[in-house]
XYZ file of C-alpha atoms in Angstrom:
655
model
C 0.000 0.000 0.000
C 1.515 3.288 -1.097
C -0.911 5.679 0.605
C -4.230 5.721 2.437
C -6.321 8.860 3.018
C -9.510 10.834 2.391
C -10.531 12.359 -0.894
C -10.717 16.147 -0.517
C -13.458 18.200 -2.137
C -12.642 21.909 -2.347
C -15.090 24.761 -2.429
C -13.235 26.102 -5.459
C -14.569 23.087 -7.375
C -18.099 23.202 -6.014
C -18.882 26.885 -6.454
C -18.718 27.047 -10.280
C -21.067 24.056 -10.402
C -23.518 25.805 -8.106
C -23.321 28.996 -10.150
C -23.719 27.405 -13.571
C -25.634 24.163 -13.029
C -27.828 24.639 -9.995
C -30.804 25.584 -12.166
C -31.253 25.514 -15.913
C -33.312 28.715 -15.892
C -31.590 31.817 -14.532
C -34.790 33.758 -13.898
C -35.833 31.528 -10.996
C -33.312 33.333 -8.767
C -36.080 35.790 -7.920
C -38.421 32.963 -6.912
C -35.762 31.569 -4.577
C -34.923 34.872 -2.927
C -38.557 35.897 -2.491
C -39.325 32.421 -1.108
C -36.577 32.885 1.472
C -38.041 36.282 2.374
C -41.487 34.738 2.889
C -39.855 32.062 5.043
C -38.237 34.725 7.189
C -41.611 36.400 7.790
C -43.309 33.071 8.590
C -40.502 32.214 11.026
C -41.040 35.491 12.886
C -44.742 34.696 13.247
C -43.864 31.268 14.587
C -41.436 32.484 17.275
C -43.924 35.196 18.226
C -46.693 32.638 18.726
C -44.281 30.476 20.682
C -43.725 33.387 23.097
C -40.080 33.823 22.133
C -40.548 37.313 20.714
C -42.427 40.022 22.567
C -41.942 42.836 20.061
C -44.310 44.090 17.372
C -44.454 41.793 14.380
C -46.030 44.493 12.207
C -47.588 44.076 8.766
C -45.586 41.580 6.732
C -44.227 42.771 3.408
C -41.452 42.242 0.904
C -39.961 45.192 -0.953
C -38.213 44.897 -4.332
C -36.062 47.858 -5.417
C -34.105 48.582 -8.599
C -31.156 50.982 -8.866
C -30.163 51.265 -12.517
C -27.201 53.518 -11.766
C -25.634 51.027 -9.380
C -26.873 48.034 -11.440
C -28.463 46.543 -8.308
C -31.636 44.626 -7.539
C -32.572 44.252 -3.868
C -35.166 42.181 -1.994
C -36.056 43.295 1.544
C -38.245 41.531 4.134
C -39.312 42.460 7.662
C -38.989 38.927 8.931
C -36.871 37.172 11.522
C -33.438 38.365 10.390
C -30.122 36.657 11.184
C -27.280 37.006 13.645
C -23.635 36.762 12.619
C -23.499 33.141 13.795
C -26.632 32.294 11.780
C -25.147 33.882 8.663
C -22.045 31.752 9.099
C -24.161 28.644 9.631
C -26.854 29.079 7.005
C -25.035 31.023 4.288
C -21.426 29.935 4.513
C -22.294 26.261 4.924
C -23.559 25.601 1.433
C -26.740 23.479 1.115
C -27.592 23.611 4.835
C -31.269 24.482 4.829
C -32.331 26.504 7.835
C -35.959 25.846 6.967
C -35.594 22.127 7.719
C -34.196 22.791 11.178
C -36.884 25.386 11.858
C -39.707 23.061 10.872
C -38.556 20.412 13.336
C -38.318 22.914 16.173
C -41.632 24.698 15.658
C -43.701 21.929 14.104
C -47.424 22.485 14.629
C -47.095 26.174 15.549
C -47.464 27.676 12.048
C -50.616 28.609 10.182
C -48.578 28.830 6.972
C -45.938 26.266 6.009
C -42.297 27.169 5.533
C -41.542 27.396 1.834
C -37.796 26.805 1.996
C -37.352 23.274 0.757
C -35.141 24.395 -2.093
C -31.899 24.009 -0.123
C -29.405 25.780 -2.347
C -31.888 28.437 -3.448
C -29.923 31.406 -2.115
C -26.963 30.523 -4.309
C -29.070 30.788 -7.459
C -28.473 34.535 -7.100
C -24.888 34.006 -8.313
C -26.242 32.963 -11.715
C -27.195 36.597 -12.379
C -25.028 38.595 -9.947
C -21.329 39.378 -9.878
C -21.683 40.381 -6.238
C -24.196 39.383 -3.572
C -24.669 41.211 -0.269
C -26.772 40.418 2.791
C -27.713 43.135 5.248
C -29.630 41.715 8.207
C -30.751 42.338 11.787
C -32.097 39.505 13.947
C -35.292 39.710 16.011
C -33.298 38.656 19.094
C -32.934 41.259 21.797
C -29.593 43.006 21.705
C -28.627 41.497 18.351
C -26.045 43.289 16.207
C -26.856 43.889 12.545
C -24.349 42.344 10.147
C -23.351 42.725 6.521
C -22.172 39.769 4.409
C -20.620 40.144 0.975
C -19.341 37.710 -1.663
C -18.132 38.258 -5.233
C -18.856 34.736 -6.452
C -15.593 33.252 -5.247
C -15.226 31.143 -2.102
C -14.077 34.343 -0.324
C -16.562 36.411 1.715
C -16.566 39.245 4.227
C -18.731 39.577 7.319
C -18.873 42.965 9.105
C -21.092 44.840 11.473
C -23.884 46.887 9.888
C -25.545 50.162 10.936
C -28.975 48.660 10.104
C -31.650 49.391 12.742
C -34.766 47.671 11.333
C -35.449 43.984 11.849
C -35.275 41.827 8.731
C -33.018 41.101 5.780
C -32.045 42.784 2.524
C -30.391 40.860 -0.310
C -28.553 43.141 -2.748
C -27.521 41.785 -6.144
C -25.054 43.655 -8.328
C -26.027 42.178 -11.660
C -23.701 40.764 -14.274
C -23.528 42.743 -17.549
C -25.405 39.960 -19.401
C -28.187 39.902 -16.803
C -29.179 43.580 -16.716
C -32.634 42.740 -18.080
C -33.586 42.301 -14.412
C -33.127 46.038 -13.927
C -36.311 46.588 -15.947
C -39.403 46.988 -13.754
C -41.689 45.238 -16.270
C -39.393 42.196 -16.330
C -39.382 41.928 -12.548
C -43.157 42.414 -12.346
C -43.630 39.594 -14.839
C -41.399 37.261 -12.798
C -43.316 38.060 -9.608
C -46.605 37.304 -11.391
C -45.196 34.033 -12.750
C -43.510 32.630 -9.662
C -44.744 34.558 -6.636
C -48.327 35.565 -7.426
C -49.877 33.397 -4.710
C -47.255 33.790 -1.992
C -49.088 34.799 1.195
C -47.131 38.039 1.743
C -47.531 41.345 -0.163
C -44.661 41.870 -2.598
C -44.227 45.564 -3.381
C -42.235 47.640 -5.846
C -42.462 51.419 -6.067
C -45.374 51.316 -3.637
C -47.441 48.924 -5.769
C -48.441 45.429 -4.603
C -47.488 43.020 -7.404
C -49.024 39.705 -6.281
C -52.534 38.394 -5.581
C -51.492 36.627 -2.322
C -54.718 34.669 -1.950
C -54.467 31.092 -3.218
C -58.028 29.804 -3.847
C -56.889 26.180 -3.674
C -55.965 26.675 -0.005
C -59.484 27.818 0.808
C -62.147 25.448 2.058
C -64.489 24.463 -0.808
C -67.397 25.664 1.316
C -65.931 29.190 1.220
C -65.805 29.347 -2.584
C -68.702 30.026 -4.935
C -69.115 28.840 -8.499
C -68.045 32.282 -9.670
C -64.872 32.068 -7.530
C -63.863 28.868 -9.316
C -64.693 30.308 -12.746
C -62.848 33.561 -12.018
C -59.747 31.623 -10.990
C -59.913 29.570 -14.194
C -60.229 32.726 -16.293
C -57.220 34.172 -14.507
C -55.102 31.061 -15.148
C -56.301 30.548 -18.734
C -57.578 33.807 -20.226
C -59.610 33.818 -23.436
C -60.652 30.182 -22.979
C -64.151 28.735 -22.870
C -65.508 28.017 -19.416
C -64.539 24.632 -17.975
C -66.883 21.660 -17.908
C -66.397 20.954 -14.192
C -63.783 21.183 -11.476
C -62.400 19.137 -8.588
C -61.090 20.663 -5.363
C -58.214 18.704 -3.774
C -57.622 19.125 -0.065
C -55.973 16.532 2.171
C -53.135 16.357 4.691
C -52.983 12.575 5.101
C -51.159 10.430 4.114
C -49.597 13.326 2.202
C -50.239 17.035 1.903
C -51.865 18.178 -1.305
C -54.114 21.073 -2.250
C -55.351 22.115 -5.635
C -58.155 22.828 -8.048
C -58.347 20.844 -11.283
C -60.596 21.712 -14.206
C -61.834 19.703 -17.180
C -61.635 22.152 -20.103
C -63.834 22.191 -23.171
C -62.049 20.126 -25.789
C -61.143 21.947 -28.997
C -59.439 20.680 -32.166
C -56.313 22.720 -31.386
C -55.925 21.343 -27.847
C -52.948 19.015 -27.463
C -54.415 16.345 -25.196
C -50.981 14.764 -24.703
C -49.521 17.914 -23.145
C -50.320 18.745 -19.546
C -51.258 22.266 -18.488
C -51.549 21.792 -14.731
C -49.351 24.194 -12.786
C -47.267 22.709 -9.978
C -46.713 24.711 -6.789
C -44.854 23.991 -3.584
C -46.367 25.894 -0.661
C -47.794 28.539 -3.023
C -44.457 28.908 -4.851
C -44.731 28.234 -8.578
C -42.463 25.387 -9.678
C -43.502 24.177 -13.132
C -46.031 24.682 -15.917
C -46.897 21.007 -16.013
C -46.711 17.988 -13.768
C -47.392 15.123 -16.139
C -45.418 12.723 -13.942
C -47.889 13.239 -11.087
C -51.182 13.175 -12.979
C -52.541 9.826 -14.244
C -52.132 9.747 -18.005
C -55.852 9.746 -18.707
C -56.243 13.004 -16.755
C -53.421 14.888 -18.502
C -55.913 17.128 -20.402
C -57.059 18.638 -17.110
C -55.941 22.137 -16.132
C -55.501 23.967 -12.867
C -53.156 23.881 -9.887
C -51.583 21.215 -7.686
C -49.763 22.376 -4.574
C -47.845 19.899 -2.445
C -44.772 20.004 -0.239
C -44.559 16.198 -0.379
C -43.615 16.007 -4.050
C -39.828 15.542 -4.423
C -38.754 18.548 -6.479
C -35.012 18.037 -6.726
C -34.898 14.634 -8.375
C -34.895 13.762 -12.042
C -38.159 13.314 -13.910
C -37.546 9.588 -14.283
C -37.057 9.231 -10.537
C -40.158 11.308 -9.909
C -42.290 8.898 -11.937
C -41.231 5.988 -9.755
C -41.587 7.747 -6.419
C -44.084 6.011 -4.128
C -45.591 9.247 -2.856
C -46.071 10.514 -6.403
C -47.939 7.323 -7.321
C -50.163 7.682 -4.247
C -50.916 11.288 -5.141
C -51.849 10.189 -8.661
C -54.228 7.571 -7.216
C -55.752 10.183 -4.900
C -56.361 12.599 -7.784
C -57.996 9.861 -9.870
C -60.266 8.968 -6.935
C -61.285 12.590 -6.398
C -62.122 12.941 -10.094
C -64.194 9.753 -9.932
C -66.037 11.023 -6.837
C -66.781 14.327 -8.553
C -68.145 12.587 -11.647
C -70.438 10.393 -9.548
C -71.631 13.420 -7.593
C -72.452 15.285 -10.803
C -74.189 12.219 -12.271
C -76.463 12.004 -9.220
C -77.160 15.691 -8.744
C -77.196 17.237 -12.223
C -77.674 14.637 -14.931
C -78.069 17.186 -17.724
C -74.765 18.895 -16.911
C -73.097 15.499 -16.641
C -74.336 14.517 -20.107
C -73.242 17.847 -21.519
C -69.750 17.423 -20.043
C -69.566 13.768 -21.113
C -69.398 14.767 -24.771
C -65.930 16.201 -24.071
C -64.581 14.094 -21.238
C -66.103 10.695 -22.064
C -63.095 9.571 -24.086
C -60.723 10.285 -21.203
C -62.953 8.545 -18.675
C -63.036 5.457 -20.896
C -59.255 5.622 -21.238
C -59.011 5.728 -17.450
C -61.349 2.749 -17.128
C -59.152 0.758 -19.518
C -55.955 1.580 -17.624
C -56.878 1.995 -13.954
C -58.759 -0.775 -12.139
C -59.601 1.381 -9.106
C -60.952 4.167 -11.282
C -62.931 1.640 -13.314
C -64.723 0.375 -10.206
C -65.568 3.959 -9.274
C -67.164 5.035 -12.534
C -68.272 1.857 -14.334
C -71.935 2.463 -13.442
C -71.973 6.049 -14.751
C -70.441 5.462 -18.193
C -73.070 6.616 -20.676
C -73.607 6.132 -24.398
C -75.567 8.148 -26.912
C -78.662 6.283 -27.999
C -81.410 6.380 -30.621
C -84.048 5.951 -27.905
C -86.384 8.807 -27.035
C -86.408 8.773 -23.273
C -88.671 11.771 -22.984
C -91.579 9.873 -24.500
C -93.710 7.673 -22.286
C -96.326 5.233 -23.538
C -97.608 4.408 -20.068
C -100.501 6.157 -18.425
C -99.695 8.984 -16.065
C -100.296 7.762 -12.521
C -102.287 9.731 -9.979
C -101.458 9.956 -6.293
C -103.261 11.317 -3.257
C -101.617 14.420 -1.796
C -102.392 16.584 1.223
C -103.634 20.136 0.541
C -105.139 22.887 2.684
C -108.586 21.857 1.453
C -107.967 18.205 2.343
C -106.870 15.199 0.314
C -106.776 15.638 -3.445
C -105.711 13.585 -6.428
C -102.996 14.963 -8.687
C -101.239 13.623 -11.743
C -97.590 12.866 -11.161
C -95.371 12.880 -14.232
C -92.685 10.210 -14.243
C -89.134 11.498 -14.116
C -87.733 11.362 -17.627
C -84.695 12.746 -19.363
C -84.675 14.264 -22.828
C -80.961 13.565 -23.193
C -80.369 10.637 -25.584
C -77.743 9.044 -23.331
C -78.001 5.850 -21.328
C -75.910 3.462 -19.281
C -75.345 -0.019 -20.643
C -77.222 -1.601 -17.744
C -80.284 0.562 -18.431
C -80.087 -0.292 -22.144
C -80.026 -4.023 -21.433
C -82.923 -3.782 -18.988
C -84.979 -1.650 -21.366
C -84.514 -4.066 -24.288
C -84.783 -7.330 -22.369
C -88.038 -8.372 -24.069
C -86.937 -7.507 -27.612
C -83.398 -8.907 -27.601
C -82.146 -10.045 -24.225
C -78.396 -9.717 -23.619
C -77.744 -8.203 -27.006
C -76.415 -4.747 -27.811
C -76.965 -3.161 -31.215
C -74.391 -0.456 -31.844
C -73.106 1.935 -34.498
C -69.548 3.182 -34.956
C -70.279 5.840 -37.594
C -73.618 7.601 -37.642
C -73.117 9.068 -41.113
C -71.986 6.009 -43.055
C -74.305 3.668 -41.140
C -77.348 5.948 -41.192
C -79.328 3.588 -43.455
C -78.863 0.694 -41.056
C -79.640 2.873 -38.034
C -82.901 4.100 -39.566
C -83.997 0.541 -40.314
C -83.544 -0.381 -36.666
C -85.205 2.789 -35.380
C -88.234 2.325 -37.630
C -88.836 -1.090 -36.110
C -88.424 0.203 -32.554
C -84.920 -1.211 -32.015
C -82.588 0.918 -29.916
C -79.038 1.496 -31.176
C -76.094 2.720 -29.089
C -73.376 4.896 -30.615
C -69.840 3.694 -29.933
C -68.263 6.157 -32.311
C -65.253 7.735 -30.575
C -61.768 6.640 -31.578
C -61.324 4.780 -28.283
C -64.516 2.729 -28.647
C -62.862 0.110 -30.860
C -60.903 -0.928 -27.774
C -63.728 -0.152 -25.371
C -66.089 -2.643 -27.051
C -63.594 -5.402 -26.295
C -63.480 -4.235 -22.678
C -67.286 -4.256 -22.433
C -67.426 -7.793 -23.812
C -65.009 -8.938 -21.116
C -67.084 -7.218 -18.448
C -70.422 -8.506 -19.837
C -69.465 -11.970 -21.018
C -73.075 -13.086 -21.517
C -73.883 -10.094 -23.745
C -73.437 -10.145 -27.528
C -72.398 -6.886 -29.205
C -73.592 -6.587 -32.816
C -72.861 -3.687 -35.134
C -75.904 -2.565 -37.107
C -74.309 -3.394 -40.443
C -73.127 -6.885 -39.508
C -76.501 -8.608 -39.882
C -80.176 -7.776 -39.668
C -82.395 -8.701 -36.767
C -85.404 -10.865 -37.672
C -87.571 -7.998 -36.466
C -86.490 -6.053 -39.551
C -87.507 -8.761 -42.033
C -90.942 -9.506 -43.460
C -90.828 -13.291 -43.602
C -94.244 -13.594 -45.343
C -93.271 -11.538 -48.419
C -89.817 -13.021 -48.839
C -91.014 -16.304 -50.350
C -93.681 -15.123 -52.833
C -94.041 -17.319 -55.985
C -93.302 -15.433 -59.197
C -93.295 -17.951 -62.029
C -95.480 -21.087 -61.694
C -93.743 -22.580 -64.727
C -90.253 -22.545 -63.227
C -91.544 -22.530 -59.635
C -88.961 -19.881 -58.769
C -89.644 -17.443 -55.983
C -89.110 -13.757 -56.284
C -86.063 -14.107 -54.071
C -84.484 -16.714 -56.306
C -85.076 -14.623 -59.445
C -83.560 -11.519 -57.860
C -80.569 -13.461 -56.580
C -79.855 -14.827 -60.069
C -80.119 -11.361 -61.591
C -77.538 -9.910 -59.225
C -75.185 -12.885 -59.383
C -75.113 -12.685 -63.186
C -74.794 -8.908 -63.281
C -72.037 -8.587 -60.658
C -70.077 -11.736 -61.455
C -68.361 -11.544 -58.033
C -68.094 -15.048 -56.555
C -66.876 -13.703 -53.190
C -69.984 -11.541 -52.741
C -72.731 -13.558 -51.045
C -76.120 -12.425 -52.417
C -78.997 -12.624 -49.913
C -82.572 -11.660 -50.724
C -84.915 -10.509 -47.982
C -87.988 -8.308 -47.725
C -87.326 -5.461 -45.285
C -90.311 -4.676 -43.087
C -91.595 -1.125 -43.530
C -94.802 0.859 -43.918
C -93.041 2.776 -46.689
C -90.953 0.383 -48.841
C -89.676 3.299 -50.916
C -88.070 4.674 -47.753
C -85.967 1.553 -47.260
C -82.736 0.864 -49.179
C -82.958 -1.372 -52.273
C -79.818 -3.189 -51.128
C -77.369 -3.202 -48.213
C -73.828 -4.477 -47.707
C -73.409 -6.504 -44.524
C -70.086 -7.303 -42.847
C -70.261 -10.286 -40.455
C -69.120 -9.193 -36.985
C -66.393 -11.811 -36.427
C -64.825 -11.463 -39.887
C -64.855 -7.672 -39.685
C -63.171 -7.657 -36.280
C -60.483 -10.082 -37.441
C -59.783 -7.838 -40.409
C -59.552 -4.738 -38.188
C -57.290 -6.526 -35.690
C -54.931 -7.729 -38.411
C -54.768 -4.247 -39.892
C -53.962 -2.766 -36.483
C -51.204 -5.318 -35.827
C -49.683 -4.572 -39.226
C -50.169 -0.812 -38.655
C -52.214 -0.486 -41.818
C -55.656 0.809 -42.666
C -58.242 -1.949 -42.805
C -59.147 -2.563 -46.439
C -62.714 -3.330 -47.417
C -63.039 -7.142 -47.646
C -63.885 -8.829 -50.901
C -65.911 -11.383 -48.924
C -69.113 -9.662 -47.822
C -72.870 -9.983 -48.029
C -75.110 -8.035 -50.402
C -78.635 -8.117 -48.998
C -81.154 -7.212 -51.713
C -84.468 -5.848 -50.460
C -87.158 -7.625 -52.488
C -89.859 -5.353 -51.037
C -88.350 -2.206 -52.558
C -90.187 -0.845 -55.628
C -86.915 -0.568 -57.559
C -86.189 -4.285 -57.133
C -89.786 -5.190 -58.032
C -89.577 -3.026 -61.165
C -86.276 -4.674 -61.982
C -87.830 -8.159 -61.946
C -90.735 -6.897 -64.072
C -88.272 -5.384 -66.521
C -86.419 -8.672 -66.687
C -89.664 -10.666 -67.227
C -90.666 -8.377 -70.078
C -87.423 -8.992 -71.902
C -87.774 -9.306 -75.680
C -85.241 -11.604 -77.307
C -83.847 -10.303 -80.568
C -82.848 -12.445 -83.572
C -79.264 -12.683 -82.343
C -80.461 -14.161 -79.063
C -79.695 -10.974 -77.083
C -82.254 -9.240 -74.875
C -82.948 -5.566 -75.445
C -83.375 -4.874 -71.721
C -80.791 -7.293 -70.333
C -77.888 -4.772 -70.481
C -80.056 -2.241 -68.654
C -81.019 -4.812 -65.986
C -77.340 -5.621 -65.457
C -76.426 -1.944 -65.219
C -79.162 -1.292 -62.652
C -78.034 -4.288 -60.574
C -74.466 -2.948 -60.652
C -75.710 0.542 -59.779
C -77.729 -0.764 -56.818
C -74.613 -2.586 -55.611
C -72.505 0.564 -55.991
C -74.969 2.577 -53.921
C -74.915 -0.087 -51.214
C -71.099 -0.006 -51.194
C -71.072 3.776 -50.873
C -72.779 3.542 -47.490
C -69.928 1.359 -46.249
C -66.850 2.899 -47.827
C -65.747 5.633 -50.164
C -64.588 4.746 -53.643
C -60.988 5.152 -54.683
C -60.267 7.201 -57.817
C -60.773 4.283 -60.212
C -63.909 3.088 -58.418
C -65.459 6.555 -58.506
C -64.642 6.902 -62.215
C -66.383 3.587 -62.957
C -69.376 4.529 -60.793
C -69.884 7.837 -62.597
C -69.570 6.160 -66.009
C -72.123 3.472 -65.074
C -74.479 6.087 -63.644
C -74.369 8.056 -66.869
C -74.948 4.891 -68.877
C -77.940 3.899 -66.734
C -79.508 7.319 -67.152
C -78.874 7.240 -70.896
C -80.566 3.860 -71.323
C -83.487 4.848 -69.103
C -84.107 7.971 -71.151
C -83.859 5.902 -74.322
C -86.510 3.520 -72.970
C -88.753 6.377 -71.895
C -88.521 8.113 -75.268
C -89.669 5.028 -77.252
């Protein structure tokens, strides 16, 4: 062994790191110094309440002053002040936080928490200053005021000061590159950003710069609806009013306060970017706290204030922190509680808000088991049902009046909002189709199918948000005895007129109308993979029903969509599908009549056969259009066939 000893770490090595790397943003020096000033004032209140200071505390305030001639910025408080020994201990011993020691000594005696959990905050001043001075006088009886000065090197001076007023002044002689902080507007903006809700007036040139009152620290019972809305407008000016809000307020097992808002969703809102402001004891820390908020609640806005969130660790470490995870669970629970409360107390407002926040609630249900159990009974779906209509007789009940007993009609409680829970849907449709859910994923493209169901009194749910493809699978796992059927996958027997479907057309060939129509379409389309079905759709107005519909069997369609998703491709329209031809439609009946009246020419060709084929193709094209859009070539062919059909029809009509 050549040598054994202790590795030495010199202040000469540490100080440049503190100056250059303590914080990535230089402007936060003002936050740190003002936070320390607030701490000093809170400490004075604590020792006064503890009976250790008999003097006048006075009105708390922090003064900011700019001297452009001297290139100085100063922050003055009328707080507890420091003695020479305390300056040596708390300033010269880098990273020794006096706030921590103070909290342990006076725990439980403060009505406002000590802000100073930033440790090295004072030294952030060296990022902008070439010289830092402290002029301070302690509250202690007989204390001597002292003056500390440092030029950014490990060398400092500590002298007596002529100061006679209790408190502390920090004087920064700014670096040439940092003289922007000599502009009053710049300083005012920083106070508004970082110190707006600090509980002490911050003044400059006689003007109070900060609001001081933090609404999230108020009891919810002390705030009105307008208070919450006014705070939201202040945080997010020129925005639409929020859908709802949640007030956070707990001190066990962690301390957290806050107000979170669900904003109105707009196309330009980035739902992946958080806009919740993070505070620590009313000191602004960050514009977002995505690591704390559950992912499905990231679109929320507002404020979270907690002294239990570890601020000086990396983002990756913050995500794995146990307390952070517990806070995230607490926030999710509070949101769930608020949603249930709104569902019970104001169903119309809940439905109105659901249009914006439903997607995020479903996302939370898919990813958070606890949240799912909270809200699973209040997940609602838009429906084709008309809940405001009642076919039952209005009951009458006996009520007490001043004139005696009287009978009055009592209207049943109904809702005009076309939204329902899945459980209510299943109960309501038990007699028609027990344990079966008819749903639509696209109201526009599936409108024909939806109308067919509505006309026969069948209720359809809309599962048409981008998340519902996954949510249907979740619902099927939750309701394993329930079958989910998209309206275009097959037709319920209720929609079919079984008596008309088998009418005899030709006694000679003994072919039914259905068989004749099927042959016509098979010959005209010549598509072996298209399964032609003929049915008579039930309707009081056959002309109002579609002449033909394309059906996609549920299982095959889902397999196709799943394969496309796994291959990260768009699902192509399958060649294998069903063309259901409506034999009750006048167009199809005219088509069979046209085919029966065919005149065979000398060459063996029918005059009307080409027209029949074109109409069959046209009917098929129209049915396809309700399922998918044509590509360029398909649209070109459709237009050409349409023109040809019209030409031949006009030729026939003109003969």
